[in-house]
Amino acid sequence: MKRGGDLAPEEKPKHRTQKFRSEWLTDCAWIEQDADELKARCKFCNVSMVAELTVIKNHGKGKKHSSILSNRSKQKSMMCLTSKTPSVEKKINKSVQQAEIKLAGYIAEHNISFLASDHLTDLLKDIFPDSDIAKSMSMKRTKKNELASILKGVHFSLLTDESTDIATVKTSCVVVRYYDKNSKRIESTFWELHNVFNSNNPSSANAEQLYDGLLKTLHDFNIPLTNIIGFGADGCNVMMGEHNSVASRLRDSCPGIFIMKCVCHSAHLCVSEACKYLPRSCEDLARNIHNFLKSSSKRQSELVQFQRFMDIEPHKILHPSQTRWLSLGAVVSRLLEQWEALKLYFADAYLAQRLIATEQIYHNLNDPFMKLFYYFLDWILPMFNKFNSFFQTKEVVVNDLHEMVVELYTEILQCFLKKDYVFRTPLNDINPKNGQYQLLNSQLYLGINVLRNKDKAEIVNDPSRLKDFYEKCRQFLQSATVEIKKRYKMNDPVLSKLKMLKPINAISLSFRDEIPSLMSLMTAVPRIVPEDNTQLMQSIDSQWRRLPLTLVGLKEDIDIKYPDFFWSSVKHIVDYDELADFSLSVLSLPHANADCERVFSTVNCIKTKQRNRLNTDTINGALHAKQHIKGGKESGKTCINFLPNYEMFSRMTKNILYPKTDDNKGITDNIFNVLRFDDNEEED
């Protein structure tokens, strides 16, 4: 047998020619296919070679090839075995975009200075020099259409309020309230922050300007006005006046719209008006004590010694705010808690310093009638605070509003009017100042602490002041009820019927005996159910009547604690679409402006003393970014687990990120998740 080396020439295997293969580009990106498909060509050396991997690799190791590559430092990314394929480059680009979006979300969520973010990206590049993602990062911005697309398909309410920021720029905040199919809850979502007037024309701050600013972005995003079902604002004339106001214009452009004054503002105003009948010295005492102590750590330390001597918790004295809703309640409670310690402290301060301020405080703290007034306030103010706090929640409570107002109104009336008159007379017909049905001074109910202290010798021995005390407290109660009646209709055609939509009533057969039909509620909200659509009205009513029977076996599967979650469950479990959609739309009606106040609190965190030149468009973008990062109720989202969506990636383009504009800061009017990082926009 012949060995391999002894084969005849005609018996040796032939050398097979090899065609150029694109897979070689993975390891040697510097080659390309020659005109002849059996050859490869070096892009740098401009030479052709046989299309064989061994030949190509040997060429890559050659001195000439290596020398040429070393002289082309700008093209290092093309070197063999180190260059990236198009798929790798694409993957890195997307990772860079995601990193930029998430970093922008982090900056917006935590109110980090935009100037600091410039250093942050440079710092990341320095810390991670081997990261291709960090090297390619630069701060960019995106815009929004997502919320606008939602509002085009749902009924929603508008809430608005105005505030002045640290730079004395007066802005108006717009919040939209609607049912979100994703969270299955009714959400109050920030929509727009716009200037109330042009800085060059202060007279433009009028109802027309506010109305135009309110609806401008709705028109810009082609959101139909037919979807607006409610409007809520504070009770100022420019907003809620009967003529030439924002509300009157909305009534003309949106017939049948539900208009609601903020109940939290209303409660505050009711108490403010009532407090005018009390001695001014009550409020002066609270302010004088706080002002005397607030700026001196020595005085505060001395007070702590008296508090410990009296075995009282060393709590600080609170400041009664002019604008914060019902802050006086907490101030009164704190002063009563610290009363004895304060008496001792200011007795010592008065004798030692002989100041007018300490003399007034000393005499007021030792006045038994002053403490009696504080006992009265400590009883009455928590009633309004409880009411106010209930409606500042983010949950759906509009269906409880009527019952809560009626309960508060009736409870106060019983304190100074005969019960027969209160319970036998329709609430709208009751006159709180009717002298025929007033209780005697000794019959007034002013709280348990007043009852316990009114018979003390220092009180009884001064009957004229005691009579004055009773009269002032009566006037307080009368004024409070008059103001409640002025601001709320006890037979409101919409709010008085919303108890029908409470989950406990919706699943009750016995409640159908009391209210067998939803027709009265449907006719009261014509923007949700048109009056001429009798077929839809019949479907809603039929589903309402059948609902308790349908849910007999499903009650354990449906949560009745939250109205919006309940009706969302009804929609998905038993497929009562018309009834559920109607109920969720009605529950989207406004009742308070607390969500607008929360936005302004966030604005105060963004636009600080050091960042007082941030313009409204930039703040708008930061607010939208912050809101989008956190998501809806109980979402648990943060900048860490936030995932950018497809639309955000699709907008990471040069034309959108850096549009041409007359504004040298590049800020556009289209703002959703807009973040702009300029070197000079924050400096004063």
Coordinates of C-alpha atoms in Angstrom, one line a residue, residues 97-112 114 117 120-121 137-142 621-622 625-626 629 639 642 673-677:
Q97 CA -30.8 56.3 24.3
Q98 CA -32.3 54.3 27.2
A99 CA -29.5 55.5 29.6
E100 CA -30.1 59.1 28.6
I101 CA -33.9 58.9 29.0
K102 CA -33.6 57.2 32.4
L103 CA -31.0 59.7 33.6
A104 CA -33.3 62.5 32.5
G105 CA -36.1 60.8 34.5
Y106 CA -33.8 60.6 37.5
I107 CA -33.0 64.3 37.3
A108 CA -36.6 65.3 37.0
E109 CA -37.9 63.0 39.7
H110 CA -35.4 64.2 42.3
N111 CA -35.4 67.9 41.3
I112 CA -31.7 67.9 40.6
F114 CA -29.8 71.0 35.4
S117 CA -26.4 67.1 35.3
L120 CA -22.9 64.1 36.0
T121 CA -22.5 62.9 32.4
M137 CA -24.1 59.8 26.5
S138 CA -25.3 63.3 26.2
M139 CA -28.4 64.9 27.8
K140 CA -31.3 65.2 25.5
R141 CA -35.1 65.7 25.6
T142 CA -38.3 64.2 24.4
G621 CA -41.1 69.6 30.9
A622 CA -39.7 68.7 34.3
A625 CA -41.1 64.0 33.2
K626 CA -41.5 63.6 37.0
I629 CA -41.7 58.5 35.8
C639 CA -36.4 56.3 37.9
F642 CA -38.9 53.0 34.8
N673 CA -41.0 64.8 29.2
V674 CA -39.1 67.8 28.0
L675 CA -35.8 68.4 29.8
R676 CA -33.4 71.2 28.7
F677 CA -29.9 71.4 30.2

